[in-house]
Amino acid sequence: MNDWKSRLRDTLEPILTKQDPRPDISAYKDMPLCIFLYDPAAEFELRQELSLLQTRLEQKGKRIIRVSLMDCMIEALTNAGVSPEELVENEVMLGHNGHQTVAQTIHQVLSEYSPLDQLVLSKVPDNADPHRDILWITRAGALYPCYRTSTLVEHFQAKLEIPGVLFYPGEIIPPAGLSFMGVHDAEHNYRAKLL
């Protein structure tokens, strides 16, 4: 998986510099989103490379809309009246299986009370132009083990109009499955193109 830097520069960047990246990002017109796979251990290095890539793309007239799933999760919990401190207290109070209960609570908030896909899409400006604007969805690892990104990706169908990239910490499990954080069992139902 150490090839992520070359894939970022040699595969993803040329696609994103095109006037309309959508046809090359996805085979589906109703979901112009791809998944960029990287080793979870490379999170900080990826963030540095993304900052450099963002600068190069902006110099070519693109506008990057960067949405952190960590920030969205915190916003969702806040909207639901749940503080991170309360979650930690509950986990400690519940003992050995407290982390499972907390993970279920977070999943319920992100699924029902403050749907994650709606939060992400709310960050896209109303005047977004698919020829100029690109959505970057980052910090997916923050969702582990509470929320699987396959759910998020499927909810974007027919809702996302600008090209998007989900930066996914995980690994490919043959023949075509993705293992979130390299820990979860592989999901085989991703419709998005893998880069």
Short mmCIF file of N, CA and C in Angstrom, two decimals:
data_model
loop_
_atom_site.label_atom_id
_atom_site.label_comp_id
_atom_site.label_asym_id
_atom_site.label_seq_id
_atom_site.Cartn_x
_atom_site.Cartn_y
_atom_site.Cartn_z
N MET A 1 0.80 -1.20 0.00
CA MET A 1 0.00 0.00 0.00
C MET A 1 0.84 1.27 0.00
N ASN A 2 2.15 1.12 -0.12
CA ASN A 2 3.03 2.27 -0.11
C ASN A 2 2.99 3.02 -1.44
N ASP A 3 2.14 2.63 -2.34
CA ASP A 3 2.02 3.29 -3.63
C ASP A 3 1.02 4.44 -3.61
N TRP A 4 0.46 4.78 -2.46
CA TRP A 4 -0.59 5.79 -2.42
C TRP A 4 -0.11 7.15 -2.91
N LYS A 5 1.16 7.49 -2.64
CA LYS A 5 1.67 8.79 -3.09
C LYS A 5 1.71 8.87 -4.61
N SER A 6 2.18 7.80 -5.24
CA SER A 6 2.22 7.82 -6.71
C SER A 6 0.81 7.81 -7.29
N ARG A 7 -0.12 7.10 -6.66
CA ARG A 7 -1.51 7.12 -7.13
C ARG A 7 -2.12 8.51 -6.97
N LEU A 8 -1.75 9.20 -5.88
CA LEU A 8 -2.25 10.55 -5.65
C LEU A 8 -1.77 11.49 -6.75
N ARG A 9 -0.47 11.42 -7.06
CA ARG A 9 0.12 12.34 -8.04
C ARG A 9 -0.14 11.93 -9.48
N ASP A 10 -0.03 10.63 -9.76
CA ASP A 10 -0.06 10.16 -11.15
C ASP A 10 -1.44 9.75 -11.64
N THR A 11 -2.34 9.44 -10.72
CA THR A 11 -3.68 9.01 -11.13
C THR A 11 -4.74 10.04 -10.74
N LEU A 12 -4.82 10.37 -9.45
CA LEU A 12 -5.89 11.26 -9.00
C LEU A 12 -5.70 12.70 -9.47
N GLU A 13 -4.50 13.24 -9.30
CA GLU A 13 -4.28 14.65 -9.66
C GLU A 13 -4.61 14.95 -11.12
N PRO A 14 -4.16 14.14 -12.10
CA PRO A 14 -4.53 14.44 -13.49
C PRO A 14 -6.05 14.41 -13.73
N ILE A 15 -6.74 13.54 -13.04
CA ILE A 15 -8.20 13.50 -13.19
C ILE A 15 -8.82 14.79 -12.65
N LEU A 16 -8.37 15.22 -11.47
CA LEU A 16 -8.96 16.39 -10.84
C LEU A 16 -8.64 17.69 -11.57
N THR A 17 -7.58 17.72 -12.36
CA THR A 17 -7.24 18.93 -13.10
C THR A 17 -8.06 19.09 -14.38
N LYS A 18 -8.76 18.06 -14.79
CA LYS A 18 -9.58 18.14 -16.00
C LYS A 18 -10.70 19.15 -15.83
N GLN A 19 -11.18 19.68 -16.96
CA GLN A 19 -12.26 20.65 -16.91
C GLN A 19 -13.48 20.06 -16.20
N ASP A 20 -13.81 18.81 -16.53
CA ASP A 20 -14.91 18.11 -15.86
C ASP A 20 -14.42 16.73 -15.43
N PRO A 21 -14.00 16.58 -14.17
CA PRO A 21 -13.46 15.31 -13.70
C PRO A 21 -14.49 14.19 -13.52
N ARG A 22 -15.77 14.53 -13.52
CA ARG A 22 -16.80 13.55 -13.16
C ARG A 22 -16.77 12.26 -13.99
N PRO A 23 -16.64 12.31 -15.32
CA PRO A 23 -16.65 11.05 -16.07
C PRO A 23 -15.50 10.10 -15.69
N ASP A 24 -14.37 10.66 -15.29
CA ASP A 24 -13.22 9.82 -14.94
C ASP A 24 -13.20 9.40 -13.48
N ILE A 25 -13.98 10.09 -12.66
CA ILE A 25 -14.03 9.75 -11.24
C ILE A 25 -14.94 8.56 -10.99
N SER A 26 -16.00 8.46 -11.78
CA SER A 26 -16.97 7.39 -11.53
C SER A 26 -17.62 6.92 -12.82
N ALA A 27 -18.01 5.69 -12.83
CA ALA A 27 -18.75 5.14 -13.97
C ALA A 27 -20.24 5.48 -13.86
N TYR A 28 -20.65 6.01 -12.73
CA TYR A 28 -22.06 6.32 -12.50
C TYR A 28 -22.29 7.82 -12.57
N LYS A 29 -23.21 8.25 -13.41
CA LYS A 29 -23.50 9.68 -13.55
C LYS A 29 -24.18 10.24 -12.32
N ASP A 30 -24.88 9.39 -11.58
CA ASP A 30 -25.63 9.87 -10.42
C ASP A 30 -24.80 9.86 -9.13
N MET A 31 -23.51 9.53 -9.25
CA MET A 31 -22.65 9.54 -8.06
C MET A 31 -21.19 9.78 -8.48
N PRO A 32 -20.83 11.04 -8.74
CA PRO A 32 -19.47 11.35 -9.19
C PRO A 32 -18.46 11.34 -8.03
N LEU A 33 -18.29 10.16 -7.46
CA LEU A 33 -17.44 10.02 -6.28
C LEU A 33 -16.50 8.84 -6.48
N CYS A 34 -15.25 9.03 -6.07
CA CYS A 34 -14.32 7.91 -6.06
C CYS A 34 -13.78 7.74 -4.64
N ILE A 35 -13.20 6.59 -4.41
CA ILE A 35 -12.59 6.30 -3.11
C ILE A 35 -11.09 6.19 -3.32
N PHE A 36 -10.35 7.03 -2.60
CA PHE A 36 -8.90 6.97 -2.66
C PHE A 36 -8.43 6.19 -1.43
N LEU A 37 -7.85 5.05 -1.68
CA LEU A 37 -7.44 4.12 -0.62
C LEU A 37 -6.02 4.41 -0.16
N TYR A 38 -5.81 4.42 1.16
CA TYR A 38 -4.47 4.60 1.71
C TYR A 38 -4.34 3.82 3.01
N ASP A 39 -3.10 3.57 3.39
CA ASP A 39 -2.79 2.85 4.62
C ASP A 39 -3.14 3.75 5.81
N PRO A 40 -3.93 3.26 6.77
CA PRO A 40 -4.29 4.08 7.93
C PRO A 40 -3.08 4.66 8.67
N ALA A 41 -1.95 3.97 8.63
CA ALA A 41 -0.74 4.47 9.31
C ALA A 41 -0.17 5.70 8.62
N ALA A 42 -0.61 5.99 7.40
CA ALA A 42 -0.10 7.13 6.64
C ALA A 42 -0.99 8.37 6.77
N GLU A 43 -1.88 8.39 7.75
CA GLU A 43 -2.86 9.48 7.89
C GLU A 43 -2.21 10.86 7.90
N PHE A 44 -1.20 11.07 8.73
CA PHE A 44 -0.60 12.40 8.84
C PHE A 44 0.17 12.77 7.58
N GLU A 45 0.84 11.81 6.99
CA GLU A 45 1.56 12.06 5.75
C GLU A 45 0.57 12.39 4.62
N LEU A 46 -0.55 11.69 4.59
CA LEU A 46 -1.58 11.97 3.59
C LEU A 46 -2.09 13.40 3.74
N ARG A 47 -2.34 13.83 4.94
CA ARG A 47 -2.83 15.20 5.17
C ARG A 47 -1.86 16.22 4.60
N GLN A 48 -0.56 15.99 4.80
CA GLN A 48 0.44 16.91 4.25
C GLN A 48 0.39 16.93 2.73
N GLU A 49 0.31 15.75 2.13
CA GLU A 49 0.26 15.66 0.67
C GLU A 49 -1.01 16.29 0.12
N LEU A 50 -2.11 16.15 0.84
CA LEU A 50 -3.37 16.75 0.38
C LEU A 50 -3.29 18.27 0.39
N SER A 51 -2.61 18.83 1.38
CA SER A 51 -2.44 20.29 1.42
C SER A 51 -1.65 20.76 0.20
N LEU A 52 -0.61 20.02 -0.15
CA LEU A 52 0.19 20.38 -1.34
C LEU A 52 -0.64 20.22 -2.61
N LEU A 53 -1.40 19.14 -2.70
CA LEU A 53 -2.25 18.91 -3.87
C LEU A 53 -3.32 19.99 -3.98
N GLN A 54 -3.89 20.38 -2.86
CA GLN A 54 -4.90 21.43 -2.88
C GLN A 54 -4.32 22.72 -3.45
N THR A 55 -3.10 23.07 -3.05
CA THR A 55 -2.45 24.27 -3.57
C THR A 55 -2.27 24.18 -5.08
N ARG A 56 -1.80 23.03 -5.56
CA ARG A 56 -1.58 22.86 -7.01
C ARG A 56 -2.90 22.97 -7.77
N LEU A 57 -3.95 22.37 -7.23
CA LEU A 57 -5.25 22.43 -7.91
C LEU A 57 -5.83 23.84 -7.90
N GLU A 58 -5.67 24.54 -6.79
CA GLU A 58 -6.18 25.91 -6.70
C GLU A 58 -5.44 26.82 -7.67
N GLN A 59 -4.16 26.55 -7.89
CA GLN A 59 -3.40 27.34 -8.87
C GLN A 59 -3.92 27.12 -10.29
N LYS A 60 -4.64 26.03 -10.49
CA LYS A 60 -5.22 25.73 -11.81
C LYS A 60 -6.71 26.10 -11.86
N GLY A 61 -7.18 26.86 -10.85
CA GLY A 61 -8.54 27.36 -10.88
C GLY A 61 -9.59 26.49 -10.20
N LYS A 62 -9.16 25.44 -9.55
CA LYS A 62 -10.11 24.56 -8.85
C LYS A 62 -10.35 25.09 -7.43
N ARG A 63 -11.52 24.76 -6.89
CA ARG A 63 -11.81 25.09 -5.48
C ARG A 63 -12.08 23.78 -4.76
N ILE A 64 -11.32 23.54 -3.71
CA ILE A 64 -11.46 22.31 -2.93
C ILE A 64 -12.37 22.60 -1.74
N ILE A 65 -13.39 21.78 -1.60
CA ILE A 65 -14.28 21.86 -0.44
C ILE A 65 -13.92 20.66 0.42
N ARG A 66 -13.18 20.92 1.48
CA ARG A 66 -12.67 19.85 2.33
C ARG A 66 -13.62 19.67 3.50
N VAL A 67 -14.14 18.46 3.65
CA VAL A 67 -15.08 18.16 4.74
C VAL A 67 -14.48 17.05 5.59
N SER A 68 -14.27 17.36 6.85
CA SER A 68 -13.73 16.39 7.81
C SER A 68 -14.88 15.61 8.43
N LEU A 69 -14.83 14.28 8.30
CA LEU A 69 -15.87 13.46 8.93
C LEU A 69 -15.77 13.52 10.45
N MET A 70 -14.59 13.79 10.96
CA MET A 70 -14.43 13.98 12.41
C MET A 70 -15.24 15.20 12.86
N ASP A 71 -15.08 16.31 12.12
CA ASP A 71 -15.83 17.52 12.46
C ASP A 71 -17.34 17.30 12.31
N CYS A 72 -17.73 16.56 11.27
CA CYS A 72 -19.16 16.27 11.07
C CYS A 72 -19.71 15.42 12.21
N MET A 73 -18.92 14.46 12.67
CA MET A 73 -19.36 13.61 13.77
C MET A 73 -19.55 14.44 15.05
N ILE A 74 -18.61 15.32 15.33
CA ILE A 74 -18.73 16.18 16.52
C ILE A 74 -19.95 17.09 16.39
N GLU A 75 -20.16 17.64 15.20
CA GLU A 75 -21.33 18.50 14.97
C GLU A 75 -22.63 17.72 15.16
N ALA A 76 -22.68 16.49 14.65
CA ALA A 76 -23.88 15.66 14.80
C ALA A 76 -24.16 15.36 16.26
N LEU A 77 -23.12 15.01 17.00
CA LEU A 77 -23.29 14.72 18.42
C LEU A 77 -23.76 15.96 19.17
N THR A 78 -23.19 17.11 18.84
CA THR A 78 -23.59 18.36 19.47
C THR A 78 -25.05 18.67 19.16
N ASN A 79 -25.43 18.50 17.88
CA ASN A 79 -26.83 18.73 17.48
C ASN A 79 -27.80 17.82 18.23
N ALA A 80 -27.33 16.62 18.57
CA ALA A 80 -28.18 15.65 19.29
C ALA A 80 -28.09 15.84 20.80
N GLY A 81 -27.30 16.81 21.24
CA GLY A 81 -27.17 17.07 22.67
C GLY A 81 -26.28 16.09 23.40
N VAL A 82 -25.35 15.47 22.68
CA VAL A 82 -24.44 14.50 23.28
C VAL A 82 -23.03 15.08 23.22
N SER A 83 -22.39 15.21 24.36
CA SER A 83 -21.03 15.74 24.37
C SER A 83 -20.02 14.60 24.40
N PRO A 84 -18.83 14.82 23.84
CA PRO A 84 -17.78 13.80 23.90
C PRO A 84 -17.46 13.38 25.34
N GLU A 85 -17.53 14.34 26.25
CA GLU A 85 -17.26 14.04 27.66
C GLU A 85 -18.28 13.04 28.22
N GLU A 86 -19.55 13.23 27.84
CA GLU A 86 -20.60 12.30 28.28
C GLU A 86 -20.37 10.91 27.73
N LEU A 87 -19.92 10.83 26.48
CA LEU A 87 -19.64 9.52 25.88
C LEU A 87 -18.53 8.80 26.64
N VAL A 88 -17.48 9.53 26.98
CA VAL A 88 -16.37 8.93 27.72
C VAL A 88 -16.85 8.48 29.10
N GLU A 89 -17.61 9.33 29.77
CA GLU A 89 -18.14 8.97 31.09
C GLU A 89 -19.00 7.71 31.01
N ASN A 90 -19.86 7.65 30.00
CA ASN A 90 -20.72 6.47 29.83
C ASN A 90 -19.90 5.22 29.55
N GLU A 91 -18.87 5.35 28.73
CA GLU A 91 -18.03 4.19 28.42
C GLU A 91 -17.36 3.66 29.69
N VAL A 92 -16.85 4.56 30.51
CA VAL A 92 -16.20 4.15 31.76
C VAL A 92 -17.23 3.54 32.71
N MET A 93 -18.39 4.19 32.83
CA MET A 93 -19.42 3.73 33.74
C MET A 93 -19.94 2.34 33.36
N LEU A 94 -20.04 2.07 32.05
CA LEU A 94 -20.58 0.79 31.59
C LEU A 94 -19.56 -0.34 31.65
N GLY A 95 -18.32 0.00 31.86
CA GLY A 95 -17.30 -1.03 32.04
C GLY A 95 -16.85 -1.70 30.76
N HIS A 96 -16.65 -3.02 30.85
CA HIS A 96 -16.02 -3.81 29.80
C HIS A 96 -16.63 -3.61 28.41
N ASN A 97 -17.93 -3.59 28.30
CA ASN A 97 -18.59 -3.44 27.00
C ASN A 97 -19.08 -2.01 26.73
N GLY A 98 -18.61 -1.07 27.52
CA GLY A 98 -19.04 0.31 27.37
C GLY A 98 -18.75 0.89 26.01
N HIS A 99 -17.61 0.50 25.43
CA HIS A 99 -17.25 1.03 24.11
C HIS A 99 -18.26 0.63 23.04
N GLN A 100 -18.85 -0.57 23.17
CA GLN A 100 -19.85 -1.01 22.19
C GLN A 100 -21.12 -0.17 22.29
N THR A 101 -21.53 0.13 23.50
CA THR A 101 -22.72 0.96 23.70
C THR A 101 -22.49 2.37 23.16
N VAL A 102 -21.32 2.92 23.42
CA VAL A 102 -20.99 4.25 22.92
C VAL A 102 -20.96 4.25 21.39
N ALA A 103 -20.35 3.23 20.80
CA ALA A 103 -20.30 3.13 19.33
C ALA A 103 -21.71 3.05 18.75
N GLN A 104 -22.60 2.30 19.41
CA GLN A 104 -23.99 2.20 18.94
C GLN A 104 -24.71 3.55 19.04
N THR A 105 -24.43 4.28 20.10
CA THR A 105 -25.03 5.60 20.27
C THR A 105 -24.59 6.53 19.15
N ILE A 106 -23.29 6.55 18.87
CA ILE A 106 -22.76 7.41 17.81
C ILE A 106 -23.36 7.00 16.46
N HIS A 107 -23.43 5.70 16.21
CA HIS A 107 -24.01 5.23 14.95
C HIS A 107 -25.46 5.68 14.81
N GLN A 108 -26.21 5.59 15.89
CA GLN A 108 -27.62 6.00 15.85
C GLN A 108 -27.74 7.50 15.56
N VAL A 109 -26.88 8.30 16.19
CA VAL A 109 -26.91 9.74 15.94
C VAL A 109 -26.61 10.03 14.47
N LEU A 110 -25.55 9.38 13.92
CA LEU A 110 -25.13 9.63 12.54
C LEU A 110 -26.10 9.05 11.51
N SER A 111 -26.91 8.11 11.92
CA SER A 111 -27.86 7.47 11.00
C SER A 111 -29.25 8.09 11.06
N GLU A 112 -29.69 8.46 12.27
CA GLU A 112 -31.08 8.87 12.44
C GLU A 112 -31.27 10.33 12.82
N TYR A 113 -30.56 10.80 13.83
CA TYR A 113 -30.82 12.13 14.37
C TYR A 113 -30.17 13.25 13.58
N SER A 114 -28.99 13.00 13.08
CA SER A 114 -28.25 13.99 12.31
C SER A 114 -27.49 13.23 11.22
N PRO A 115 -28.20 12.79 10.17
CA PRO A 115 -27.60 11.92 9.17
C PRO A 115 -26.30 12.47 8.58
N LEU A 116 -25.30 11.63 8.58
CA LEU A 116 -23.96 12.04 8.17
C LEU A 116 -23.92 12.53 6.73
N ASP A 117 -24.62 11.86 5.83
CA ASP A 117 -24.59 12.29 4.43
C ASP A 117 -25.17 13.70 4.28
N GLN A 118 -26.21 14.00 5.02
CA GLN A 118 -26.80 15.34 4.95
C GLN A 118 -25.85 16.39 5.51
N LEU A 119 -25.15 16.05 6.58
CA LEU A 119 -24.16 16.99 7.13
C LEU A 119 -23.06 17.28 6.13
N VAL A 120 -22.54 16.23 5.50
CA VAL A 120 -21.46 16.41 4.52
C VAL A 120 -21.96 17.28 3.37
N LEU A 121 -23.11 16.94 2.81
CA LEU A 121 -23.64 17.68 1.67
C LEU A 121 -23.99 19.12 2.03
N SER A 122 -24.31 19.38 3.28
CA SER A 122 -24.62 20.75 3.70
C SER A 122 -23.39 21.66 3.65
N LYS A 123 -22.21 21.07 3.59
CA LYS A 123 -20.96 21.85 3.52
C LYS A 123 -20.64 22.28 2.09
N VAL A 124 -21.33 21.70 1.11
CA VAL A 124 -21.12 22.06 -0.29
C VAL A 124 -21.91 23.34 -0.58
N PRO A 125 -21.24 24.40 -1.06
CA PRO A 125 -21.95 25.65 -1.33
C PRO A 125 -23.05 25.47 -2.38
N ASP A 126 -24.09 26.27 -2.26
CA ASP A 126 -25.20 26.21 -3.21
C ASP A 126 -24.75 26.52 -4.63
N ASN A 127 -23.74 27.37 -4.76
CA ASN A 127 -23.28 27.77 -6.08
C ASN A 127 -22.14 26.88 -6.60
N ALA A 128 -22.01 25.69 -6.05
CA ALA A 128 -20.92 24.79 -6.46
C ALA A 128 -21.02 24.47 -7.95
N ASP A 129 -19.88 24.50 -8.60
CA ASP A 129 -19.78 24.27 -10.04
C ASP A 129 -18.97 23.00 -10.28
N PRO A 130 -19.55 21.98 -10.92
CA PRO A 130 -18.84 20.72 -11.12
C PRO A 130 -17.57 20.84 -11.97
N HIS A 131 -17.42 21.95 -12.68
CA HIS A 131 -16.20 22.16 -13.46
C HIS A 131 -15.10 22.82 -12.64
N ARG A 132 -15.46 23.40 -11.51
CA ARG A 132 -14.48 24.09 -10.67
C ARG A 132 -14.34 23.43 -9.30
N ASP A 133 -15.43 23.03 -8.69
CA ASP A 133 -15.42 22.59 -7.30
C ASP A 133 -15.24 21.08 -7.17
N ILE A 134 -14.48 20.70 -6.16
CA ILE A 134 -14.22 19.28 -5.87
C ILE A 134 -14.40 19.07 -4.37
N LEU A 135 -15.18 18.07 -4.01
CA LEU A 135 -15.41 17.73 -2.60
C LEU A 135 -14.39 16.70 -2.16
N TRP A 136 -13.67 17.02 -1.09
CA TRP A 136 -12.76 16.06 -0.46
C TRP A 136 -13.34 15.69 0.89
N ILE A 137 -13.57 14.42 1.09
CA ILE A 137 -14.08 13.92 2.36
C ILE A 137 -12.92 13.24 3.07
N THR A 138 -12.52 13.83 4.19
CA THR A 138 -11.33 13.37 4.92
C THR A 138 -11.69 12.92 6.33
N ARG A 139 -10.69 12.42 7.02
CA ARG A 139 -10.80 11.99 8.43
C ARG A 139 -11.83 10.88 8.63
N ALA A 140 -11.96 10.00 7.65
CA ALA A 140 -12.91 8.88 7.75
C ALA A 140 -12.55 7.95 8.90
N GLY A 141 -11.27 7.86 9.24
CA GLY A 141 -10.84 6.99 10.33
C GLY A 141 -11.48 7.35 11.66
N ALA A 142 -11.90 8.60 11.82
CA ALA A 142 -12.55 9.03 13.06
C ALA A 142 -13.87 8.30 13.30
N LEU A 143 -14.44 7.76 12.24
CA LEU A 143 -15.72 7.06 12.38
C LEU A 143 -15.57 5.66 12.94
N TYR A 144 -14.37 5.13 12.90
CA TYR A 144 -14.12 3.76 13.36
C TYR A 144 -14.29 3.67 14.86
N PRO A 145 -14.98 2.70 15.41
CA PRO A 145 -15.72 1.61 14.79
C PRO A 145 -17.22 1.87 14.72
N CYS A 146 -17.60 3.13 14.73
CA CYS A 146 -19.02 3.49 14.91
C CYS A 146 -19.87 3.50 13.65
N TYR A 147 -19.25 3.80 12.53
CA TYR A 147 -20.04 4.03 11.32
C TYR A 147 -19.22 3.62 10.11
N ARG A 148 -19.79 2.79 9.26
CA ARG A 148 -19.08 2.30 8.08
C ARG A 148 -19.27 3.26 6.91
N THR A 149 -18.20 3.52 6.22
CA THR A 149 -18.27 4.48 5.13
C THR A 149 -19.08 3.98 3.94
N SER A 150 -19.27 2.68 3.81
CA SER A 150 -20.09 2.17 2.70
C SER A 150 -21.51 2.74 2.79
N THR A 151 -22.00 2.90 3.99
CA THR A 151 -23.32 3.50 4.20
C THR A 151 -23.34 4.93 3.70
N LEU A 152 -22.31 5.68 4.05
CA LEU A 152 -22.20 7.07 3.63
C LEU A 152 -22.17 7.18 2.11
N VAL A 153 -21.34 6.38 1.47
CA VAL A 153 -21.19 6.43 0.02
C VAL A 153 -22.52 6.16 -0.68
N GLU A 154 -23.24 5.16 -0.24
CA GLU A 154 -24.52 4.83 -0.87
C GLU A 154 -25.54 5.97 -0.74
N HIS A 155 -25.47 6.71 0.35
CA HIS A 155 -26.41 7.81 0.55
C HIS A 155 -26.13 9.01 -0.36
N PHE A 156 -24.95 9.05 -0.97
CA PHE A 156 -24.63 10.15 -1.88
C PHE A 156 -25.26 9.97 -3.26
N GLN A 157 -25.74 8.78 -3.56
CA GLN A 157 -26.29 8.52 -4.89
C GLN A 157 -27.41 9.50 -5.20
N ALA A 158 -27.31 10.14 -6.36
CA ALA A 158 -28.28 11.11 -6.87
C ALA A 158 -28.35 12.40 -6.05
N LYS A 159 -27.45 12.58 -5.09
CA LYS A 159 -27.44 13.79 -4.28
C LYS A 159 -26.20 14.64 -4.53
N LEU A 160 -25.10 14.00 -4.88
CA LEU A 160 -23.84 14.70 -5.08
C LEU A 160 -23.72 15.11 -6.54
N GLU A 161 -23.51 16.40 -6.79
CA GLU A 161 -23.44 16.88 -8.17
C GLU A 161 -22.03 17.26 -8.59
N ILE A 162 -21.17 17.56 -7.64
CA ILE A 162 -19.80 17.91 -7.98
C ILE A 162 -18.91 16.69 -7.78
N PRO A 163 -17.75 16.66 -8.44
CA PRO A 163 -16.86 15.52 -8.23
C PRO A 163 -16.39 15.45 -6.78
N GLY A 164 -16.29 14.24 -6.27
CA GLY A 164 -15.89 14.06 -4.88
C GLY A 164 -14.91 12.92 -4.72
N VAL A 165 -14.11 13.02 -3.67
CA VAL A 165 -13.14 11.98 -3.33
C VAL A 165 -13.29 11.68 -1.84
N LEU A 166 -13.53 10.42 -1.53
CA LEU A 166 -13.51 9.96 -0.14
C LEU A 166 -12.14 9.36 0.11
N PHE A 167 -11.39 9.95 1.01
CA PHE A 167 -10.07 9.42 1.36
C PHE A 167 -10.28 8.36 2.43
N TYR A 168 -10.00 7.12 2.06
CA TYR A 168 -10.42 5.93 2.81
C TYR A 168 -9.22 5.20 3.42
N PRO A 169 -9.14 5.18 4.75
CA PRO A 169 -8.06 4.42 5.40
C PRO A 169 -8.45 2.95 5.51
N GLY A 170 -7.80 2.13 4.73
CA GLY A 170 -8.14 0.71 4.75
C GLY A 170 -7.34 -0.06 3.74
N GLU A 171 -7.85 -1.22 3.39
CA GLU A 171 -7.14 -2.06 2.43
C GLU A 171 -8.13 -2.84 1.58
N ILE A 172 -7.64 -3.24 0.40
CA ILE A 172 -8.45 -4.06 -0.50
C ILE A 172 -8.35 -5.51 -0.07
N ILE A 173 -9.49 -6.16 0.00
CA ILE A 173 -9.56 -7.60 0.27
C ILE A 173 -10.10 -8.24 -1.01
N PRO A 174 -9.29 -9.04 -1.69
CA PRO A 174 -9.72 -9.62 -2.97
C PRO A 174 -11.03 -10.38 -2.84
N PRO A 175 -11.87 -10.36 -3.87
CA PRO A 175 -11.57 -9.77 -5.17
C PRO A 175 -11.84 -8.27 -5.23
N ALA A 176 -12.82 -7.74 -4.53
CA ALA A 176 -13.12 -6.31 -4.65
C ALA A 176 -13.70 -5.74 -3.37
N GLY A 177 -13.29 -6.26 -2.22
CA GLY A 177 -13.81 -5.76 -0.96
C GLY A 177 -12.88 -4.74 -0.33
N LEU A 178 -13.44 -3.90 0.52
CA LEU A 178 -12.65 -2.92 1.26
C LEU A 178 -12.81 -3.18 2.75
N SER A 179 -11.70 -3.21 3.43
CA SER A 179 -11.70 -3.40 4.88
C SER A 179 -11.38 -2.06 5.53
N PHE A 180 -12.38 -1.48 6.21
CA PHE A 180 -12.22 -0.18 6.86
C PHE A 180 -11.19 -0.26 7.97
N MET A 181 -10.19 0.59 7.90
CA MET A 181 -9.09 0.65 8.86
C MET A 181 -8.27 -0.64 8.86
N GLY A 182 -8.51 -1.52 7.89
CA GLY A 182 -7.80 -2.79 7.84
C GLY A 182 -8.23 -3.73 8.95
N VAL A 183 -9.35 -3.42 9.61
CA VAL A 183 -9.81 -4.21 10.76
C VAL A 183 -11.18 -4.82 10.50
N HIS A 184 -12.12 -4.01 10.00
CA HIS A 184 -13.47 -4.51 9.75
C HIS A 184 -13.46 -5.58 8.67
N ASP A 185 -14.44 -6.48 8.73
CA ASP A 185 -14.62 -7.43 7.63
C ASP A 185 -14.86 -6.63 6.36
N ALA A 186 -14.43 -7.18 5.25
CA ALA A 186 -14.52 -6.47 3.98
C ALA A 186 -15.97 -6.24 3.56
N GLU A 187 -16.22 -5.03 3.05
CA GLU A 187 -17.50 -4.67 2.45
C GLU A 187 -17.32 -4.81 0.94
N HIS A 188 -18.27 -5.43 0.28
CA HIS A 188 -18.16 -5.64 -1.16
C HIS A 188 -19.20 -4.86 -1.94
N ASN A 189 -19.89 -3.93 -1.29
CA ASN A 189 -20.99 -3.26 -1.97
C ASN A 189 -20.70 -1.80 -2.31
N TYR A 190 -19.44 -1.44 -2.46
CA TYR A 190 -19.11 -0.07 -2.86
C TYR A 190 -19.36 0.09 -4.35
N ARG A 191 -20.12 1.10 -4.72
CA ARG A 191 -20.34 1.39 -6.14
C ARG A 191 -19.31 2.37 -6.65
N ALA A 192 -18.67 3.10 -5.77
CA ALA A 192 -17.71 4.12 -6.18
C ALA A 192 -16.44 3.47 -6.73
N LYS A 193 -15.82 4.18 -7.64
CA LYS A 193 -14.57 3.74 -8.25
C LYS A 193 -13.45 3.82 -7.21
N LEU A 194 -12.57 2.82 -7.22
CA LEU A 194 -11.43 2.80 -6.30
C LEU A 194 -10.19 3.32 -7.00
N LEU A 195 -9.51 4.24 -6.37
CA LEU A 195 -8.24 4.75 -6.90
C LEU A 195 -7.13 4.47 -5.91
#
